[in-house]
Coordinates of C-alpha atoms and ligand atoms in Angstrom, one line a residue:
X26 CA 0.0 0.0 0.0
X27 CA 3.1 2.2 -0.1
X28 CA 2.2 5.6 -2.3
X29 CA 4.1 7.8 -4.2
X30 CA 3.3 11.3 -4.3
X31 CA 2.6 13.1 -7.4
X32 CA 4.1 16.4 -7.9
X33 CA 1.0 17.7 -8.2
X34 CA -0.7 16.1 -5.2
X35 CA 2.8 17.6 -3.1
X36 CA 1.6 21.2 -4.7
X37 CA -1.8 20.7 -3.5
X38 CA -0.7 19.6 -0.1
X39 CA 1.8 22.1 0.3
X40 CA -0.1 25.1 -0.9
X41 CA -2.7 24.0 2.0
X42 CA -0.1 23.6 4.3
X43 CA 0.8 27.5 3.7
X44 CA -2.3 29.3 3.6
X45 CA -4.2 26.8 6.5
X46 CA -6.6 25.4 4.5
X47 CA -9.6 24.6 6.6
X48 CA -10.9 21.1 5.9
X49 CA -12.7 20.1 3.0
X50 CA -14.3 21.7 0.3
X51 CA -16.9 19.5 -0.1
X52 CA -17.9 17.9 2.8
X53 CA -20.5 15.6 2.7
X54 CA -23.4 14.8 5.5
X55 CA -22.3 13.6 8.5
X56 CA -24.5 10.2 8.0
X57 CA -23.7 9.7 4.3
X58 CA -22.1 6.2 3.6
X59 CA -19.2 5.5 1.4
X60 CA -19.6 1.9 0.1
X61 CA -18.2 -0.2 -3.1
X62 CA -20.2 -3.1 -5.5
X63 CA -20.2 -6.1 -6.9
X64 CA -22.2 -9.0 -8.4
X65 CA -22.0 -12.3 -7.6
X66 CA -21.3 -13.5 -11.6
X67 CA -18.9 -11.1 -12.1
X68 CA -16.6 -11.9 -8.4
X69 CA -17.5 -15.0 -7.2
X70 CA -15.8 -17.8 -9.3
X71 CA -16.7 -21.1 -7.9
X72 CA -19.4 -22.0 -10.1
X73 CA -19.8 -25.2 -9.6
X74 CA -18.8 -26.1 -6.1
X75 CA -20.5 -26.8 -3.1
X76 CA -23.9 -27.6 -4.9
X77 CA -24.5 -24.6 -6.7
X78 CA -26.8 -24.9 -10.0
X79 CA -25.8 -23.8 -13.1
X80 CA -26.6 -20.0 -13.9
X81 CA -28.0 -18.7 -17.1
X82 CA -24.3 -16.7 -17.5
X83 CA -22.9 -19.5 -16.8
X84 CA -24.4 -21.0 -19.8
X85 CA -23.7 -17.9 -21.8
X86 CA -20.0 -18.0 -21.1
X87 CA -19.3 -21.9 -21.3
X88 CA -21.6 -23.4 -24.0
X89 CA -22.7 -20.1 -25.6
X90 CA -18.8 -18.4 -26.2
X91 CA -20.5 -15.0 -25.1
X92 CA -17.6 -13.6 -23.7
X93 CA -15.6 -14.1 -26.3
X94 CA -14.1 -18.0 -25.0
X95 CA -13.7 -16.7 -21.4
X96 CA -15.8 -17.5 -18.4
X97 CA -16.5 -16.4 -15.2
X98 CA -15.6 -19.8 -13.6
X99 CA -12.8 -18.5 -11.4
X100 CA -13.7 -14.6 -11.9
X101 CA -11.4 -12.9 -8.9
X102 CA -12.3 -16.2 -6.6
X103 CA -14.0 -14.1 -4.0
X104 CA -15.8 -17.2 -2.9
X105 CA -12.8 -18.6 -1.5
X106 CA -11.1 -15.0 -0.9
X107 CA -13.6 -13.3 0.8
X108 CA -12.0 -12.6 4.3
X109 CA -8.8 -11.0 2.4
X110 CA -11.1 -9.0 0.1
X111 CA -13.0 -8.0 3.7
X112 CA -9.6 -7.4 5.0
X113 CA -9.0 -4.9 2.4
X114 CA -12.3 -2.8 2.3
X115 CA -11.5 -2.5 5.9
X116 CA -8.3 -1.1 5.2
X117 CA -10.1 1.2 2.7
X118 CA -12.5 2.7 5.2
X119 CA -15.3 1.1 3.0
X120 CA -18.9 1.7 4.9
X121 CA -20.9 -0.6 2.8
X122 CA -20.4 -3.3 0.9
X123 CA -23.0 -4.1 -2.0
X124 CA -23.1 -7.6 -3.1
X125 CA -25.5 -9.9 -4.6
X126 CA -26.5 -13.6 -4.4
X127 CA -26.2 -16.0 -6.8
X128 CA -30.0 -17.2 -6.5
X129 CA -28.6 -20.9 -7.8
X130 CA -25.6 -21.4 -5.3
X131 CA -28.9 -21.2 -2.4
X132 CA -31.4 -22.8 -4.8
X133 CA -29.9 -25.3 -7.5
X134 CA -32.6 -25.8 -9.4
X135 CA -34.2 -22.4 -8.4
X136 CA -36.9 -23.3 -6.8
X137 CA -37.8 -25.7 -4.0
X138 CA -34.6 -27.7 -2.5
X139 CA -32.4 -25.2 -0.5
X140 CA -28.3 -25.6 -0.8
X141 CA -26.8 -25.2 2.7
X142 CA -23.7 -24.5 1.9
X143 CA -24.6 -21.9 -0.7
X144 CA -27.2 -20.3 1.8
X145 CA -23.8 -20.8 4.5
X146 CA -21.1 -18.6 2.4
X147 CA -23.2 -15.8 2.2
X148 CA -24.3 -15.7 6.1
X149 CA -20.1 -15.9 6.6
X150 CA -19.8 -13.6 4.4
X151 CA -21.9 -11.2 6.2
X152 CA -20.4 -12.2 9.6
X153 CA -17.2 -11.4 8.4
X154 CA -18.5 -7.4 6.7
X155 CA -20.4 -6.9 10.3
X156 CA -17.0 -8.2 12.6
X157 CA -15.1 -4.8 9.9
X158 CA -17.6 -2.8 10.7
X159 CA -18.8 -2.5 7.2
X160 CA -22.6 -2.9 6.3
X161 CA -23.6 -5.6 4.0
X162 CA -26.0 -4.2 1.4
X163 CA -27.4 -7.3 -0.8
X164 CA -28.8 -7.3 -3.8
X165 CA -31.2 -10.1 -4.6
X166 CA -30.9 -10.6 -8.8
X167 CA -27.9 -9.0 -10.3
X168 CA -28.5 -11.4 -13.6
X169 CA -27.5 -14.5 -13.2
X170 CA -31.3 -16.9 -12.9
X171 CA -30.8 -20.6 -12.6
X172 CA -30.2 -21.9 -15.2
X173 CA -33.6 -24.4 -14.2
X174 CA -35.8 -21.9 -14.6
X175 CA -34.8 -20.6 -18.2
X176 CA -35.2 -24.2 -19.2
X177 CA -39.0 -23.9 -17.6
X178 CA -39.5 -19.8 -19.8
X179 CA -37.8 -17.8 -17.3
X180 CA -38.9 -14.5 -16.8
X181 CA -41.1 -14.4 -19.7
X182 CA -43.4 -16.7 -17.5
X183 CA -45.9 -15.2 -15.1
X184 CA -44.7 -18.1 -12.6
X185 CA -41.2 -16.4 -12.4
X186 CA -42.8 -14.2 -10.0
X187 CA -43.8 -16.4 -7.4
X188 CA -40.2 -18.1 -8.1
X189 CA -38.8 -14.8 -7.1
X190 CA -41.0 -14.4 -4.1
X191 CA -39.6 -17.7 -2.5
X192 CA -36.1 -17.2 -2.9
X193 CA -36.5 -13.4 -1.7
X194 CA -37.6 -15.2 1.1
X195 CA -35.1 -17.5 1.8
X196 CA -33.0 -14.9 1.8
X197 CA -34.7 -12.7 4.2
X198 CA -35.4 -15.3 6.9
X199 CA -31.7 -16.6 6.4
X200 CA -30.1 -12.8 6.9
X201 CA -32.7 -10.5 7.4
X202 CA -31.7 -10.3 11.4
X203 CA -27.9 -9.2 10.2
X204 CA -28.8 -7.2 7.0
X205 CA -30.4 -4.1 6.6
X206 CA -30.3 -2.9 3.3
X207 CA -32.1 -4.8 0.6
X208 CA -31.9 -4.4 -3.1
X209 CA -34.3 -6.4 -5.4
X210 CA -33.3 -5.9 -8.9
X211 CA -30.4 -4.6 -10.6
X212 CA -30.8 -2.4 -13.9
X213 CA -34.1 -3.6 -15.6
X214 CA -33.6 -1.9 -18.1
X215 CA -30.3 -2.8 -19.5
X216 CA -30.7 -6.8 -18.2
X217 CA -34.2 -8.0 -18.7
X218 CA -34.4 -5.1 -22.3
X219 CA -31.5 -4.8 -23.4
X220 CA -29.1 -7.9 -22.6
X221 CA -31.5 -10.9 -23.0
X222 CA -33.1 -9.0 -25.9
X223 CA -30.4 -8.9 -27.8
X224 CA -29.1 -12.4 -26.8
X225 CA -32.7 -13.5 -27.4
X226 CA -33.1 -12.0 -30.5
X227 CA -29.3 -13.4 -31.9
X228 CA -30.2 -17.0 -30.6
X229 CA -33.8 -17.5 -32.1
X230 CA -34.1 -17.9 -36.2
X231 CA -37.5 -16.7 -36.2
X232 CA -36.2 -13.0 -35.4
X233 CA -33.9 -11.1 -37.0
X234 CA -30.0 -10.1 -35.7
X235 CA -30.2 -6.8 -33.5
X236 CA -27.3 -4.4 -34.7
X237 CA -26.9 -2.9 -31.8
X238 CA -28.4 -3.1 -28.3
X239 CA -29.4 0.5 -28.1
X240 CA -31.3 0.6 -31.4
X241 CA -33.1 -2.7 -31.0
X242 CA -36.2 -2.9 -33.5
X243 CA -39.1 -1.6 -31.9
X244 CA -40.8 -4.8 -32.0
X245 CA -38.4 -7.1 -30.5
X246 CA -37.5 -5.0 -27.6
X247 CA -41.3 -4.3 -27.2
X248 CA -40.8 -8.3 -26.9
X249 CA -39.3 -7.7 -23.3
X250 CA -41.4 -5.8 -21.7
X251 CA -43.2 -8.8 -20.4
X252 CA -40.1 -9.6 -18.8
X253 CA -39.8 -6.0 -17.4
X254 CA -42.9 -6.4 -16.3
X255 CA -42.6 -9.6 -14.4
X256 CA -39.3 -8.2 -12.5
X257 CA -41.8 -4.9 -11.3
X258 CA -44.0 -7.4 -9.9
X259 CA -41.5 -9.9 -8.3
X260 CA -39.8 -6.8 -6.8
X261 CA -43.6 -5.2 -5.2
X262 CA -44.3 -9.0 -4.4
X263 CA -41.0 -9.6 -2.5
X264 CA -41.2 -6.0 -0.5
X265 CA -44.8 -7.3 0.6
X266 CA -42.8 -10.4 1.6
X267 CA -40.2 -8.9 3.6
X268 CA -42.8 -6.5 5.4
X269 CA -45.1 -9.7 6.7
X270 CA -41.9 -10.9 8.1
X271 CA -41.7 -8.0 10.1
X272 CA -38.0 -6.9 9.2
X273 CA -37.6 -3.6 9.8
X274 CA -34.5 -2.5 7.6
X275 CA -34.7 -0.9 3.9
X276 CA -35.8 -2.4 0.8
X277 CA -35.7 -0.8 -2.9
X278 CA -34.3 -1.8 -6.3
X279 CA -31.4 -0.2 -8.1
X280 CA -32.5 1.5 -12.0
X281 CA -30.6 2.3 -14.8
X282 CA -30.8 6.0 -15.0
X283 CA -29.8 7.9 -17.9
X284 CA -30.7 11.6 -18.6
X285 CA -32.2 11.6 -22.8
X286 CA -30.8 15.3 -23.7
X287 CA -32.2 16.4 -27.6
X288 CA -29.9 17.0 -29.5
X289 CA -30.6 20.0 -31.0
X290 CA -33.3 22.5 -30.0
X291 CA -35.9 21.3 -32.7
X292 CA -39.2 20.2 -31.4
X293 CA -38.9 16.8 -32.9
X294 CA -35.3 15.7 -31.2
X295 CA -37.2 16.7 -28.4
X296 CA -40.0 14.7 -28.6
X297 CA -37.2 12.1 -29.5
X298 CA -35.6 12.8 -25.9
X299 CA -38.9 12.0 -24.4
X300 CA -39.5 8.5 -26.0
X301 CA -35.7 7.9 -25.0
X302 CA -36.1 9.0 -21.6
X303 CA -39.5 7.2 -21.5
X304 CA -38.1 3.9 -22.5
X305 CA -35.0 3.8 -20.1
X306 CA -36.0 5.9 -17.2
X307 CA -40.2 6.2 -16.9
X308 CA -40.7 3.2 -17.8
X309 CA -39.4 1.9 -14.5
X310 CA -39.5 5.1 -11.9
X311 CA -43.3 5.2 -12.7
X312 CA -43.9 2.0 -11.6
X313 CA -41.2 2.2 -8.6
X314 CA -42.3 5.2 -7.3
X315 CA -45.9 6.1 -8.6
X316 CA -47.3 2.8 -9.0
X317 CA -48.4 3.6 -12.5
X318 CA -46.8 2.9 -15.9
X319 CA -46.3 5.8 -18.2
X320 CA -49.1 5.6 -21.1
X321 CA -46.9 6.6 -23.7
X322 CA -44.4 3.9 -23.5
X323 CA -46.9 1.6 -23.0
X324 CA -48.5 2.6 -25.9
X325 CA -45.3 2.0 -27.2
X326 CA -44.7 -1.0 -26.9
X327 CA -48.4 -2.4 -26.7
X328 CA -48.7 -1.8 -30.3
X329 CA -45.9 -4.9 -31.1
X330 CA -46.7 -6.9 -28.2
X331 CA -48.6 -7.8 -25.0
X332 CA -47.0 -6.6 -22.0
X333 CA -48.5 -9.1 -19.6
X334 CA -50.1 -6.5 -17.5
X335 CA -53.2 -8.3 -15.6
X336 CA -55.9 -7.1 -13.5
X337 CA -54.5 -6.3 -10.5
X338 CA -51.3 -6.2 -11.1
X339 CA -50.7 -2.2 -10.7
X340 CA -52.6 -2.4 -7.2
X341 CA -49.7 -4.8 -6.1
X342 CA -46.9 -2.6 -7.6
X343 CA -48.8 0.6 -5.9
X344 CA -49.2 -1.1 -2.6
X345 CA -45.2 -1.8 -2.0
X346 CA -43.2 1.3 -2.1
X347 CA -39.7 1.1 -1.9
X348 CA -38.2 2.5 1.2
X349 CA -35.2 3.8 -1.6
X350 CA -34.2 4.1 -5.1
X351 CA -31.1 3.1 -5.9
X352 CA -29.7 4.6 -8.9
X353 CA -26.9 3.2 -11.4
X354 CA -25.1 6.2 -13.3
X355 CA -22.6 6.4 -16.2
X356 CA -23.3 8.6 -18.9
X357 CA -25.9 10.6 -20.3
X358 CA -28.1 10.1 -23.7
X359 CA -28.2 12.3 -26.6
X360 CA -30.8 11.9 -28.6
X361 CA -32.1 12.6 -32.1
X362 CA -35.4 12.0 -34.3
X363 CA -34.5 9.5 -36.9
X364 CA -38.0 8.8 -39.0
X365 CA -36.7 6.0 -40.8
X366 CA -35.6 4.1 -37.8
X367 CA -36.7 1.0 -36.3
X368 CA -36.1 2.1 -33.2
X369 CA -39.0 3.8 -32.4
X370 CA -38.1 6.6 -34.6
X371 CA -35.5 7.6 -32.7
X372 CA -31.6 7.2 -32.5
X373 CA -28.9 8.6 -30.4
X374 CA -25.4 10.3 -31.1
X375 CA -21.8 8.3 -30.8
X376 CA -19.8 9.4 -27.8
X377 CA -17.0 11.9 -29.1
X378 CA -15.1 12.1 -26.4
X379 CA -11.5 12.3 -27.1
X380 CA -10.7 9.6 -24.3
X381 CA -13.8 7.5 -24.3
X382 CA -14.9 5.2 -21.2
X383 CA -16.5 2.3 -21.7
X384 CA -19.4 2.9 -20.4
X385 CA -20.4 6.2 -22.8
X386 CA -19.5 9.3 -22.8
X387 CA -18.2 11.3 -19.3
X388 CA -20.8 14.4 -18.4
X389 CA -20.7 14.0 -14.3
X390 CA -24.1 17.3 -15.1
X391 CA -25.7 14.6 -15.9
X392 CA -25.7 12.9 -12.8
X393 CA -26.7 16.1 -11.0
X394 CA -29.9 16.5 -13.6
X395 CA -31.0 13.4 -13.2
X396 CA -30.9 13.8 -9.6
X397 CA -32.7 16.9 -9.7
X398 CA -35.2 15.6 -11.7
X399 CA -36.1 12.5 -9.4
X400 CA -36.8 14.5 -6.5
X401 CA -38.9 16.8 -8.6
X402 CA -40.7 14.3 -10.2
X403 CA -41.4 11.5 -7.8
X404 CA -41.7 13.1 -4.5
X405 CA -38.0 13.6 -2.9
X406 CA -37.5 9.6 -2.3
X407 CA -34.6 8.8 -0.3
X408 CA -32.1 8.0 -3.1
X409 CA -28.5 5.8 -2.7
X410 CA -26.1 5.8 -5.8
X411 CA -25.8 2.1 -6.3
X412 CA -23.4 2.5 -9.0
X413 CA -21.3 4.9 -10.9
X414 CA -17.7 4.6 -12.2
X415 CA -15.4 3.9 -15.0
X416 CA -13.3 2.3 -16.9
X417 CA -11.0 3.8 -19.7
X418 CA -9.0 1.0 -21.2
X419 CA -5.4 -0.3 -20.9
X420 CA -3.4 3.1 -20.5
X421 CA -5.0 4.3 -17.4
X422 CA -5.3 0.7 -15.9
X423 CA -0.9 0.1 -16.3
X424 CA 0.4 -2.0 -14.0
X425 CA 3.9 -0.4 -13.6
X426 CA 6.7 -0.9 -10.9
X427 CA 3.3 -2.4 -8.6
X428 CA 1.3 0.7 -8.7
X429 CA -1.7 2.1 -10.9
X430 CA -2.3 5.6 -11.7
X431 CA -5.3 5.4 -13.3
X432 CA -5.4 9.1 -13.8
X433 CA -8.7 9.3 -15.8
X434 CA -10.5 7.3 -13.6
X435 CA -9.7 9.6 -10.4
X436 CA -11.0 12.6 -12.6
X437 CA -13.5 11.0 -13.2
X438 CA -15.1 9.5 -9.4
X439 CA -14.6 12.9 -8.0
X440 CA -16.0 14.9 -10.6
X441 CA -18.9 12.8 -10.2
X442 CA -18.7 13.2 -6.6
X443 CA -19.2 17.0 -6.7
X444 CA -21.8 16.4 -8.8
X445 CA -23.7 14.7 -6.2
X446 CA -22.2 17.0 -3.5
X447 CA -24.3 19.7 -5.6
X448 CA -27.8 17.8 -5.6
X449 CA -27.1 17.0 -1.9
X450 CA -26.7 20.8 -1.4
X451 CA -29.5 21.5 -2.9
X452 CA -32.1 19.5 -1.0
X453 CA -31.7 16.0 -2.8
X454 CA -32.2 13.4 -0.2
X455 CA -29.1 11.3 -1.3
X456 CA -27.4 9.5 1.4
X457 CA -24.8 6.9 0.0
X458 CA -22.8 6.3 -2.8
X459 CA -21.3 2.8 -4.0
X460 CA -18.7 2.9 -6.2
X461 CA -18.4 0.5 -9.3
X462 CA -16.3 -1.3 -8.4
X463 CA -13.7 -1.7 -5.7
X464 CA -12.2 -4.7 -7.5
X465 CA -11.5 -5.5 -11.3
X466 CA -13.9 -8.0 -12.1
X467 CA -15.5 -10.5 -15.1
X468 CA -17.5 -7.8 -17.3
X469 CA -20.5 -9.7 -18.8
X470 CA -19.5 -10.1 -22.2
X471 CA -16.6 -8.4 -22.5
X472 CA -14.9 -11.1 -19.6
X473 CA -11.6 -9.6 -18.2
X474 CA -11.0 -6.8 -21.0
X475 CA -12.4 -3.9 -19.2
X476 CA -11.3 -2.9 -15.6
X477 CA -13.7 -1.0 -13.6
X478 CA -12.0 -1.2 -9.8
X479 CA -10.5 1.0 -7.1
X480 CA -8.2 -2.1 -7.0
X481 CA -6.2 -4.0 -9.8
X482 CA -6.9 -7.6 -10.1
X483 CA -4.2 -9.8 -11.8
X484 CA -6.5 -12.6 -13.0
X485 CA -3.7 -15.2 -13.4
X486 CA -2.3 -14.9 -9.8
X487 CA -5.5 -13.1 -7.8
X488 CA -2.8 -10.4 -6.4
X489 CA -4.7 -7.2 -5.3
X490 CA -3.4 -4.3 -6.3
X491 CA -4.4 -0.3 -5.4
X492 CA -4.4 1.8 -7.9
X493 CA -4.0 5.4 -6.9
X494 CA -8.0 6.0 -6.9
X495 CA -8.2 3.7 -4.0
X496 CA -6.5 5.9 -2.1
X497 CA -8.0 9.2 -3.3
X498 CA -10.9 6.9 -2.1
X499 CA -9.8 5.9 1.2
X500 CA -8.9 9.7 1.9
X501 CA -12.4 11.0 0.8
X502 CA -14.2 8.5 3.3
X503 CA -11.5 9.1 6.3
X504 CA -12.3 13.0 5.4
X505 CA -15.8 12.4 4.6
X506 CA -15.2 14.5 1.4
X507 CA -11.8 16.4 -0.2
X508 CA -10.9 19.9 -1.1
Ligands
LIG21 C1 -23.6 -1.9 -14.8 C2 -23.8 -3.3 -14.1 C3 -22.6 -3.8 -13.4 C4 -21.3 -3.5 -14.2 C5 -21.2 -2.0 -14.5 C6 -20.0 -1.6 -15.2 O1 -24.5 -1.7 -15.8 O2 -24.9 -3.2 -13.2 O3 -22.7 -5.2 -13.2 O4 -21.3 -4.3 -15.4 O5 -22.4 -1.7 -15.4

């Protein structure tokens, strides 16, 4: 953990030295929680020991070749590493620790038959977060269904909801006493839309390629919405589940969140914006936090298929609130009309960024609009970031002489930090931020090839590295902010 100091860092610190500088600039609220995340695919390894069943990305990765011939069979190993990576979020000052459960290491099959020692790693695992001092924050369904229950239609089946409701509570009766925060669903709109659309839609003859996720054909991402559908009600159905059992922590679901900007000022780029923003963003706050879906996406997307939305259905979603929204950031939308495309006659701009991450283009605003906008909008909810962060390829990940200096990726945490500084400032009720992600981990399809962490992973050996944002990170915890 030994750090050089940049020159520039030894300017900073000096100048403060000479004029007293008076603690931090931007100083957060005395309760606000620093905390990292991770999902249980992309961390874990161990795929099939100790009785776990066979995920669906597990399928993907071995049989499929989705990740381009890698897998996430070891991933960083956490399963067997998890006291040392404890150890080091300790060191880090980490608050929280967001994680998720691999539904088939508890329930092989996915249903019915419990595994013991799958239910057992992750009640050590939070024994060992609680004896650091670090609060576990779990995620239910980061992605990865048993593979058991694709074979019986998945999430495209109304049955997948009950199927969720059990295992939610498994989960609750199993760690509900040690765990307080509670996150249902990660990022419906980019997993059950986008990412099994598109893997859908390239795996079935009957429909045609998609050429790129973001510009699916109208019909075949109107295709999903059952599914997205099916994950609002398994999330309403498992917060009336964990409220009968009397638990008294919090309970929400992270989004997606993406502010749709037009692209120009014309009136049709932004009517453009809205369908965009409708699609990604409305179509799940609504539902999350009004207990209504918005009629113009469902309008949408009722005109190529049936959305699955039964009588009664919206009275459950309406009944169970979520005590939080988590919210997933990375970069913004731009957005123009496009009459002739499938896409809902809409498509957005490349990212020109002259050092592009990979997860689109860098504009930390955005994150303080969309912000803004959800405490307008929906009522000031309490709000955690689940997620924001970056990655920017092989120069600013360098593994030189031991030591990282990821330079873009520091810009880039605390610029967005400021950004949420600003919306706490002015009145947002925001009250943690998890970073994406303390450790390098297996990205989906793109396997080992894009580093996201505070912390270098070298995936031959497992040797943890910090790069030089984990300490900017470690200092803006211990100092609840920077300068
Ligand atoms: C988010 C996912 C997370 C990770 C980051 C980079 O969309 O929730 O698992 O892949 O992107």
């Amino acid at each position: 953990m030994r750090r050089r100091q940049s020159p520039a860092i030894a300017a900073i610190v000096l100048s403060c030295a000479s004029f007293a500088c008076s603690g931090p600039t931007f100083t957060f609220p005395e309760d606000f929680v620093w905390g990292t995340a991770t999902a249980a695919y992309q961390v874990e390894g161990a795929w099939n020991e100790d009785g776990k069943g066979r995920s669906v990305w597990d399928t993907y990765t071995n049989d499929l070749n989705l990740a381009g011939g890698e897998t996430a069979n070891v991933a960083i190993d956490q399963y067997h590493r998890y006291r040392e990576d404890v150890a080091l979020l300790k060191a880090m000052g980490i608050q929280s620790y967001r994680f998720s459960v691999a539904w088939a290491r508890v329930l092989p099959e996915g249903t019915g038959e419990v595994n013991p020692a799958g239910l057992d790693y992750y009640s050590r695992l939070v024994d060992e977060l609680l004896a650091a001092g670090i609060e576990p924050a779990v995620t239910l369904y980061h992605w990865d269904l048993p593979q058991a229950l694709a074979d019986r239609g998945g999430w495209r089946t109304r049955e997948s909801v009950e199927w969720f409701n059990e295992y939610a509570r498994i989960m609750f009766e199993a760690l509900g006493d040690r765990v307080g925060t509670w996150i249902t669903f990660n990022e419906p709109y980019i997993d059950a839309i986008i990412i099994e659309g598109s893997i859908r839609a390239a795996l079935d003859p009957n429909i045609d390629p998609v050429p790129e996720p973001f510009a699916m054909r109208a019909e075949v991402q109107a295709g999903q919405a059952i599914v997205s559908h099916h994950w609002m009600l398994a999330h309403a159905r498992a917060i009336e589940t964990y409220r009968s059992l009397g638990l008294d922590g919090n309970i929400g679901i992270t989004l997606s969140v993406s502010p749709a900007y037009p692209a120009t000022d014309s009136d049709d780029d932004a009517a453009a914006a809205t369908i965009a923003d409708g699609l990604h963003n409305r179509w799940f706050l609504d539902p999350v936090l009004k207990g209504t879906y918005p009629e113009d996406v469902r309008a949408l997307y009722s005109a190529h298929a049936d959305v699955g939305i039964r009588d009664g259905d919206m009275e459950v979603i309406a009944a169970n609130r979520a005590d939080f929204l988590g919210v997933n950031y990375y970069s913004p939308t731009r957005v123009r009309a496009e009459p002739e495309s499938a896409h809902f006659g809409i498509a957005s701009l490349p990212n020109s960024d002259e050092q592009p991450a990979f997860n689109g283009e860098v504009y930390p605003d955005g994150l303080y609009d969309l912000l803004m906008r959800i405490d307008r909008d929906y009522g000031k909810p309490l709000i955690y970031i689940t997620e924001n962060g970056a990655g920017f390829g092989p120069e600013d990940d360098r593994l030189i002489d031991g030591e990282v200096h990821d330079v873009l990726r520091r810009d880039y945490i605390r610029r967005h930090l400021i950004a949420a500084h600003r919306a706490i400032q002015d009145g947002v009720n925001l009250q943690r931020y998890y970073l994406w992600s303390c450790f390098d981990n297996f990205e989906w399809i793109w396997g080992t090839t894009r580093r996201f962490g505070l912390v270098y992973v070298d995936f031959e050996t497992q040797e943890r590295i910090w790069k030089d944002s984990a300490h900017d990170f470690q200092s803006y915890i211990r100092d609840n902010g920077f300068n």
